[in-house]
Amino acid sequence: MCKFSGTHGHRTEDSRKLREEVAYLFNEGHLREFLSDRAKNHFKNRGSNRKNEQEEPHHVILMIVGGVDIPQGPVFKCTKVTITREKRTRDYLPEETLSFNDEDAEGIEQPYNDALVISILMNKIQVKCVLIDPGSSANIIRSRVIEQLVLQVQIVPTTWVLSGFNMASETTKGEIILLVNVVRTIRETKFYVIDDDMRYNVLLGRLGIHKMRAIPSTLHQVLKFPTSEGIKTMYGEQPVAK
């Protein structure tokens, strides 16, 4: 029995929620008296670096719905685009096993068959309703989200035709490269901008997932990816995905 959550099925020391709570307290500067001198120096150095990694969001972009410029015809979900493969530089990453287990799925509302939806940080603004979609070869963002980010001037006008699984097509408004912050890991990511309406603010396809070297699991509602600091984990926001 877990004494922290009061449930059966795992030991107290194996509780993901307990580890998350302890990690949060450590990151906020609490419980440091229980650490060794080496661990204290680690947190001290990491704390100084975090100032450059992530700041509190200035505000949050929730799901943007409605507006006079929504097309009156059928709305198509864009999930595929043919692109030219770009050269990539491979960063050194430590050799660690990236895996999932039942502990990752703790706290998931049952029963479920939800997509993996997360929040990311862009231009110091938290953007919610971000779909992790390995079925799409493109990263897509709505033009209204760019307006909320106040980055319209960075859009490069280009025309691409996005084709969905039902062979419907959508023409892009342009391209934009944004700094995407996921769990204090920042990467430049190229998005195709569309004016059309869709259920999500951002769609992160294989192009973005592979650049992060990330592995998503809808079963566990989690996204994991390796970094020089170890494996990082981003948990899905299940209520948003329903």
mmCIF file of N, CA and C in Angstrom, residues 93-181:
data_model
loop_
_atom_site.group_PDB
_atom_site.id
_atom_site.type_symbol
_atom_site.label_atom_id
_atom_site.label_comp_id
_atom_site.label_asym_id
_atom_site.label_seq_id
_atom_site.Cartn_x
_atom_site.Cartn_y
_atom_site.Cartn_z
ATOM 1 N N LEU A 93 24.170 12.768 -26.530
ATOM 2 C CA LEU A 93 23.204 12.489 -25.477
ATOM 3 C C LEU A 93 23.689 11.288 -24.679
ATOM 4 N N PRO A 94 23.454 11.285 -23.375
ATOM 5 C CA PRO A 94 23.884 10.146 -22.568
ATOM 6 C C PRO A 94 23.095 8.897 -22.939
ATOM 7 N N GLU A 95 23.729 7.745 -22.767
ATOM 8 C CA GLU A 95 23.069 6.487 -23.083
ATOM 9 C C GLU A 95 22.177 6.088 -21.921
ATOM 10 N N GLU A 96 20.879 6.294 -22.078
ATOM 11 C CA GLU A 96 19.913 5.913 -21.070
ATOM 12 C C GLU A 96 18.768 5.195 -21.751
ATOM 13 N N THR A 97 18.128 4.308 -21.020
ATOM 14 C CA THR A 97 16.994 3.575 -21.560
ATOM 15 C C THR A 97 15.726 4.395 -21.394
ATOM 16 N N LEU A 98 15.042 4.628 -22.509
ATOM 17 C CA LEU A 98 13.789 5.364 -22.470
ATOM 18 C C LEU A 98 12.656 4.344 -22.515
ATOM 19 N N SER A 99 11.910 4.254 -21.422
ATOM 20 C CA SER A 99 10.881 3.229 -21.331
ATOM 21 C C SER A 99 9.660 3.766 -20.596
ATOM 22 N N PHE A 100 8.582 3.008 -20.665
ATOM 23 C CA PHE A 100 7.332 3.360 -19.989
ATOM 24 C C PHE A 100 6.909 2.186 -19.115
ATOM 25 N N ASN A 101 6.228 2.501 -18.021
ATOM 26 C CA ASN A 101 5.709 1.447 -17.154
ATOM 27 C C ASN A 101 4.374 1.893 -16.559
ATOM 28 N N ASP A 102 3.785 1.020 -15.760
ATOM 29 C CA ASP A 102 2.467 1.303 -15.192
ATOM 30 C C ASP A 102 2.469 2.550 -14.311
ATOM 31 N N GLU A 103 3.625 2.854 -13.734
ATOM 32 C CA GLU A 103 3.712 4.034 -12.872
ATOM 33 C C GLU A 103 3.475 5.314 -13.672
ATOM 34 N N ASP A 104 3.883 5.319 -14.943
ATOM 35 C CA ASP A 104 3.669 6.496 -15.783
ATOM 36 C C ASP A 104 2.183 6.784 -15.977
ATOM 37 N N ALA A 105 1.368 5.758 -15.869
ATOM 38 C CA ALA A 105 -0.067 5.906 -16.120
ATOM 39 C C ALA A 105 -0.868 6.187 -14.852
ATOM 40 N N GLU A 106 -0.182 6.420 -13.739
ATOM 41 C CA GLU A 106 -0.895 6.726 -12.497
ATOM 42 C C GLU A 106 -1.714 8.004 -12.652
ATOM 43 N N GLY A 107 -2.925 7.983 -12.104
ATOM 44 C CA GLY A 107 -3.756 9.176 -12.089
ATOM 45 C C GLY A 107 -4.561 9.405 -13.356
ATOM 46 N N ILE A 108 -4.456 8.526 -14.361
ATOM 47 C CA ILE A 108 -5.214 8.688 -15.598
ATOM 48 C C ILE A 108 -6.674 8.331 -15.350
ATOM 49 N N GLU A 109 -7.569 9.155 -15.852
ATOM 50 C CA GLU A 109 -8.999 8.897 -15.703
ATOM 51 C C GLU A 109 -9.401 7.720 -16.575
ATOM 52 N N GLN A 110 -10.080 6.770 -15.967
ATOM 53 C CA GLN A 110 -10.502 5.559 -16.665
ATOM 54 C C GLN A 110 -12.018 5.579 -16.892
ATOM 55 N N PRO A 111 -12.518 4.956 -17.953
ATOM 56 C CA PRO A 111 -11.770 4.449 -19.099
ATOM 57 C C PRO A 111 -11.386 5.608 -20.018
ATOM 58 N N TYR A 112 -10.445 5.370 -20.930
ATOM 59 C CA TYR A 112 -10.003 6.462 -21.783
ATOM 60 C C TYR A 112 -9.484 5.930 -23.107
ATOM 61 N N ASN A 113 -9.533 6.789 -24.091
ATOM 62 C CA ASN A 113 -8.965 6.506 -25.410
ATOM 63 C C ASN A 113 -8.537 7.847 -26.000
ATOM 64 N N ASP A 114 -7.828 8.638 -25.176
ATOM 65 C CA ASP A 114 -7.559 10.035 -25.501
ATOM 66 C C ASP A 114 -6.269 10.210 -26.283
ATOM 67 N N ALA A 115 -6.252 11.253 -27.106
ATOM 68 C CA ALA A 115 -5.016 11.671 -27.761
ATOM 69 C C ALA A 115 -4.086 12.291 -26.719
ATOM 70 N N LEU A 116 -2.815 12.452 -27.086
ATOM 71 C CA LEU A 116 -1.836 13.064 -26.188
ATOM 72 C C LEU A 116 -1.796 14.561 -26.461
ATOM 73 N N VAL A 117 -2.265 15.349 -25.497
ATOM 74 C CA VAL A 117 -2.332 16.804 -25.624
ATOM 75 C C VAL A 117 -1.530 17.418 -24.486
ATOM 76 N N ILE A 118 -0.627 18.359 -24.811
ATOM 77 C CA ILE A 118 0.235 18.971 -23.804
ATOM 78 C C ILE A 118 0.179 20.491 -23.914
ATOM 79 N N SER A 119 0.924 21.164 -23.047
ATOM 80 C CA SER A 119 1.141 22.605 -23.135
ATOM 81 C C SER A 119 2.620 22.861 -23.378
ATOM 82 N N ILE A 120 2.924 23.914 -24.138
ATOM 83 C CA ILE A 120 4.304 24.293 -24.394
ATOM 84 C C ILE A 120 4.463 25.789 -24.155
ATOM 85 N N LEU A 121 5.699 26.235 -24.070
ATOM 86 C CA LEU A 121 5.989 27.646 -23.857
ATOM 87 C C LEU A 121 6.579 28.228 -25.129
ATOM 88 N N MET A 122 5.953 29.306 -25.625
ATOM 89 C CA MET A 122 6.434 30.015 -26.808
ATOM 90 C C MET A 122 6.439 31.501 -26.515
ATOM 91 N N ASN A 123 7.572 32.150 -26.756
ATOM 92 C CA ASN A 123 7.668 33.594 -26.566
ATOM 93 C C ASN A 123 7.174 34.004 -25.182
ATOM 94 N N LYS A 124 7.541 33.222 -24.164
ATOM 95 C CA LYS A 124 7.181 33.466 -22.771
ATOM 96 C C LYS A 124 5.672 33.377 -22.517
ATOM 97 N N ILE A 125 4.965 32.697 -23.402
ATOM 98 C CA ILE A 125 3.521 32.527 -23.267
ATOM 99 C C ILE A 125 3.207 31.038 -23.292
ATOM 100 N N GLN A 126 2.394 30.595 -22.356
ATOM 101 C CA GLN A 126 2.007 29.193 -22.315
ATOM 102 C C GLN A 126 0.891 28.944 -23.320
ATOM 103 N N VAL A 127 1.145 28.011 -24.234
ATOM 104 C CA VAL A 127 0.167 27.653 -25.264
ATOM 105 C C VAL A 127 -0.383 26.274 -24.934
ATOM 106 N N LYS A 128 -1.675 26.197 -24.697
ATOM 107 C CA LYS A 128 -2.319 24.932 -24.367
ATOM 108 C C LYS A 128 -2.917 24.310 -25.628
ATOM 109 N N CYS A 129 -3.503 23.152 -25.477
ATOM 110 C CA CYS A 129 -4.138 22.423 -26.592
ATOM 111 C C CYS A 129 -3.142 22.163 -27.722
ATOM 112 N N VAL A 130 -2.005 21.549 -27.376
ATOM 113 C CA VAL A 130 -0.988 21.173 -28.365
ATOM 114 C C VAL A 130 -1.082 19.662 -28.572
ATOM 115 N N LEU A 131 -1.464 19.254 -29.766
ATOM 116 C CA LEU A 131 -1.630 17.836 -30.064
ATOM 117 C C LEU A 131 -0.306 17.225 -30.506
ATOM 118 N N ILE A 132 0.095 16.128 -29.876
ATOM 119 C CA ILE A 132 1.251 15.349 -30.313
ATOM 120 C C ILE A 132 0.735 14.310 -31.297
ATOM 121 N N ASP A 133 1.090 14.479 -32.577
ATOM 122 C CA ASP A 133 0.492 13.673 -33.639
ATOM 123 C C ASP A 133 1.565 13.018 -34.506
ATOM 124 N N PRO A 134 1.995 11.786 -34.171
ATOM 125 C CA PRO A 134 2.977 11.086 -35.014
ATOM 126 C C PRO A 134 2.434 10.750 -36.397
ATOM 127 N N GLY A 135 1.135 10.861 -36.601
ATOM 128 C CA GLY A 135 0.555 10.582 -37.902
ATOM 129 C C GLY A 135 0.700 11.718 -38.888
ATOM 130 N N SER A 136 1.180 12.867 -38.427
ATOM 131 C CA SER A 136 1.377 14.024 -39.298
ATOM 132 C C SER A 136 2.863 14.231 -39.553
ATOM 133 N N SER A 137 3.202 14.538 -40.801
ATOM 134 C CA SER A 137 4.610 14.792 -41.120
ATOM 135 C C SER A 137 4.953 16.267 -40.994
ATOM 136 N N ALA A 138 3.988 17.115 -40.589
ATOM 137 C CA ALA A 138 4.220 18.557 -40.504
ATOM 138 C C ALA A 138 3.849 19.083 -39.129
ATOM 139 N N ASN A 139 4.521 20.166 -38.728
ATOM 140 C CA ASN A 139 4.129 20.919 -37.548
ATOM 141 C C ASN A 139 3.220 22.062 -38.011
ATOM 142 N N ILE A 140 2.053 22.185 -37.413
ATOM 143 C CA ILE A 140 1.068 23.165 -37.865
ATOM 144 C C ILE A 140 0.653 24.046 -36.696
ATOM 145 N N ILE A 141 0.484 25.334 -36.962
ATOM 146 C CA ILE A 141 0.033 26.278 -35.949
ATOM 147 C C ILE A 141 -1.006 27.206 -36.562
ATOM 148 N N ARG A 142 -2.003 27.568 -35.795
ATOM 149 C CA ARG A 142 -3.054 28.453 -36.287
ATOM 150 C C ARG A 142 -2.570 29.901 -36.301
ATOM 151 N N SER A 143 -2.996 30.645 -37.290
ATOM 152 C CA SER A 143 -2.566 32.038 -37.418
ATOM 153 C C SER A 143 -3.037 32.870 -36.222
ATOM 154 N N ARG A 144 -4.161 32.510 -35.633
ATOM 155 C CA ARG A 144 -4.636 33.258 -34.469
ATOM 156 C C ARG A 144 -3.716 33.091 -33.264
ATOM 157 N N VAL A 145 -3.068 31.929 -33.169
ATOM 158 C CA VAL A 145 -2.098 31.732 -32.087
ATOM 159 C C VAL A 145 -0.889 32.634 -32.308
ATOM 160 N N ILE A 146 -0.440 32.757 -33.554
ATOM 161 C CA ILE A 146 0.668 33.662 -33.867
ATOM 162 C C ILE A 146 0.306 35.093 -33.496
ATOM 163 N N GLU A 147 -0.934 35.478 -33.734
ATOM 164 C CA GLU A 147 -1.377 36.818 -33.351
ATOM 165 C C GLU A 147 -1.312 36.999 -31.840
ATOM 166 N N GLN A 148 -1.733 35.975 -31.079
ATOM 167 C CA GLN A 148 -1.657 36.042 -29.624
ATOM 168 C C GLN A 148 -0.211 36.111 -29.140
ATOM 169 N N LEU A 149 0.690 35.481 -29.882
ATOM 170 C CA LEU A 149 2.115 35.521 -29.539
ATOM 171 C C LEU A 149 2.777 36.821 -29.985
ATOM 172 N N VAL A 150 2.054 37.622 -30.769
ATOM 173 C CA VAL A 150 2.543 38.896 -31.328
ATOM 174 C C VAL A 150 3.805 38.657 -32.158
ATOM 175 N N LEU A 151 3.728 37.668 -33.040
ATOM 176 C CA LEU A 151 4.875 37.316 -33.872
ATOM 177 C C LEU A 151 4.500 37.276 -35.354
ATOM 178 N N GLN A 152 3.467 38.039 -35.742
ATOM 179 C CA GLN A 152 3.003 38.004 -37.132
ATOM 180 C C GLN A 152 4.101 38.396 -38.117
ATOM 181 N N VAL A 153 4.986 39.322 -37.703
ATOM 182 C CA VAL A 153 6.011 39.823 -38.628
ATOM 183 C C VAL A 153 7.048 38.757 -38.957
ATOM 184 N N GLN A 154 7.091 37.676 -38.175
ATOM 185 C CA GLN A 154 8.077 36.626 -38.413
ATOM 186 C C GLN A 154 7.581 35.565 -39.392
ATOM 187 N N ILE A 155 6.329 35.657 -39.812
ATOM 188 C CA ILE A 155 5.802 34.689 -40.771
ATOM 189 C C ILE A 155 6.433 34.931 -42.140
ATOM 190 N N VAL A 156 6.973 33.887 -42.729
ATOM 191 C CA VAL A 156 7.544 33.959 -44.072
ATOM 192 C C VAL A 156 6.488 33.467 -45.053
ATOM 193 N N PRO A 157 5.985 34.341 -45.933
ATOM 194 C CA PRO A 157 4.922 33.915 -46.861
ATOM 195 C C PRO A 157 5.408 32.816 -47.803
ATOM 196 N N THR A 158 4.839 31.664 -47.681
ATOM 197 C CA THR A 158 5.123 30.543 -48.582
ATOM 198 C C THR A 158 3.836 29.745 -48.756
ATOM 199 N N THR A 159 3.718 29.079 -49.855
ATOM 200 C CA THR A 159 2.507 28.314 -50.129
ATOM 201 C C THR A 159 2.828 26.828 -50.191
ATOM 202 N N TRP A 160 2.220 26.093 -49.286
ATOM 203 C CA TRP A 160 2.308 24.641 -49.289
ATOM 204 C C TRP A 160 0.876 24.105 -49.277
ATOM 205 N N VAL A 161 0.675 22.983 -49.895
ATOM 206 C CA VAL A 161 -0.636 22.341 -49.878
ATOM 207 C C VAL A 161 -0.571 21.151 -48.919
ATOM 208 N N LEU A 162 -1.320 21.250 -47.829
ATOM 209 C CA LEU A 162 -1.377 20.176 -46.852
ATOM 210 C C LEU A 162 -2.521 19.240 -47.217
ATOM 211 N N SER A 163 -2.240 17.953 -47.221
ATOM 212 C CA SER A 163 -3.255 16.966 -47.579
ATOM 213 C C SER A 163 -3.585 16.088 -46.385
ATOM 214 N N GLY A 164 -4.882 15.920 -46.120
ATOM 215 C CA GLY A 164 -5.332 15.091 -45.017
ATOM 216 C C GLY A 164 -5.590 13.666 -45.460
ATOM 217 N N PHE A 165 -5.938 12.818 -44.482
ATOM 218 C CA PHE A 165 -6.157 11.404 -44.798
ATOM 219 C C PHE A 165 -7.333 11.208 -45.746
ATOM 220 N N ASN A 166 -8.276 12.183 -45.776
ATOM 221 C CA ASN A 166 -9.427 12.082 -46.673
ATOM 222 C C ASN A 166 -9.166 12.781 -48.000
ATOM 223 N N MET A 167 -7.880 13.102 -48.268
ATOM 224 C CA MET A 167 -7.426 13.731 -49.513
ATOM 225 C C MET A 167 -7.895 15.182 -49.652
ATOM 226 N N ALA A 168 -8.497 15.742 -48.616
ATOM 227 C CA ALA A 168 -8.837 17.165 -48.639
ATOM 228 C C ALA A 168 -7.555 17.976 -48.494
ATOM 229 N N SER A 169 -7.540 19.177 -49.064
ATOM 230 C CA SER A 169 -6.323 19.989 -49.079
ATOM 231 C C SER A 169 -6.549 21.333 -48.394
ATOM 232 N N GLU A 170 -5.469 21.886 -47.839
ATOM 233 C CA GLU A 170 -5.485 23.197 -47.213
ATOM 234 C C GLU A 170 -4.191 23.912 -47.593
ATOM 235 N N THR A 171 -4.299 25.145 -48.019
ATOM 236 C CA THR A 171 -3.131 25.929 -48.409
ATOM 237 C C THR A 171 -2.617 26.732 -47.222
ATOM 238 N N THR A 172 -1.313 26.693 -47.000
ATOM 239 C CA THR A 172 -0.741 27.396 -45.855
ATOM 240 C C THR A 172 -0.638 28.895 -46.121
ATOM 241 N N LYS A 173 -0.605 29.649 -45.025
ATOM 242 C CA LYS A 173 -0.401 31.093 -45.091
ATOM 243 C C LYS A 173 1.078 31.429 -45.151
ATOM 244 N N GLY A 174 1.900 30.556 -44.591
ATOM 245 C CA GLY A 174 3.343 30.785 -44.570
ATOM 246 C C GLY A 174 4.027 29.837 -43.612
ATOM 247 N N GLU A 175 5.292 30.133 -43.318
ATOM 248 C CA GLU A 175 6.089 29.352 -42.383
ATOM 249 C C GLU A 175 6.626 30.272 -41.301
ATOM 250 N N ILE A 176 6.920 29.674 -40.152
ATOM 251 C CA ILE A 176 7.511 30.453 -39.067
ATOM 252 C C ILE A 176 8.369 29.522 -38.218
ATOM 253 N N ILE A 177 9.509 30.022 -37.771
ATOM 254 C CA ILE A 177 10.381 29.266 -36.873
ATOM 255 C C ILE A 177 10.238 29.849 -35.474
ATOM 256 N N LEU A 178 9.869 28.993 -34.529
ATOM 257 C CA LEU A 178 9.613 29.430 -33.162
ATOM 258 C C LEU A 178 10.495 28.661 -32.190
ATOM 259 N N LEU A 179 10.828 29.307 -31.081
ATOM 260 C CA LEU A 179 11.529 28.634 -29.990
ATOM 261 C C LEU A 179 10.480 27.946 -29.118
ATOM 262 N N VAL A 180 10.528 26.633 -29.073
ATOM 263 C CA VAL A 180 9.557 25.846 -28.318
ATOM 264 C C VAL A 180 10.216 25.337 -27.045
ATOM 265 N N ASN A 181 9.604 25.640 -25.907
ATOM 266 C CA ASN A 181 10.138 25.256 -24.604
ATOM 267 C C ASN A 181 9.268 24.141 -24.027
#
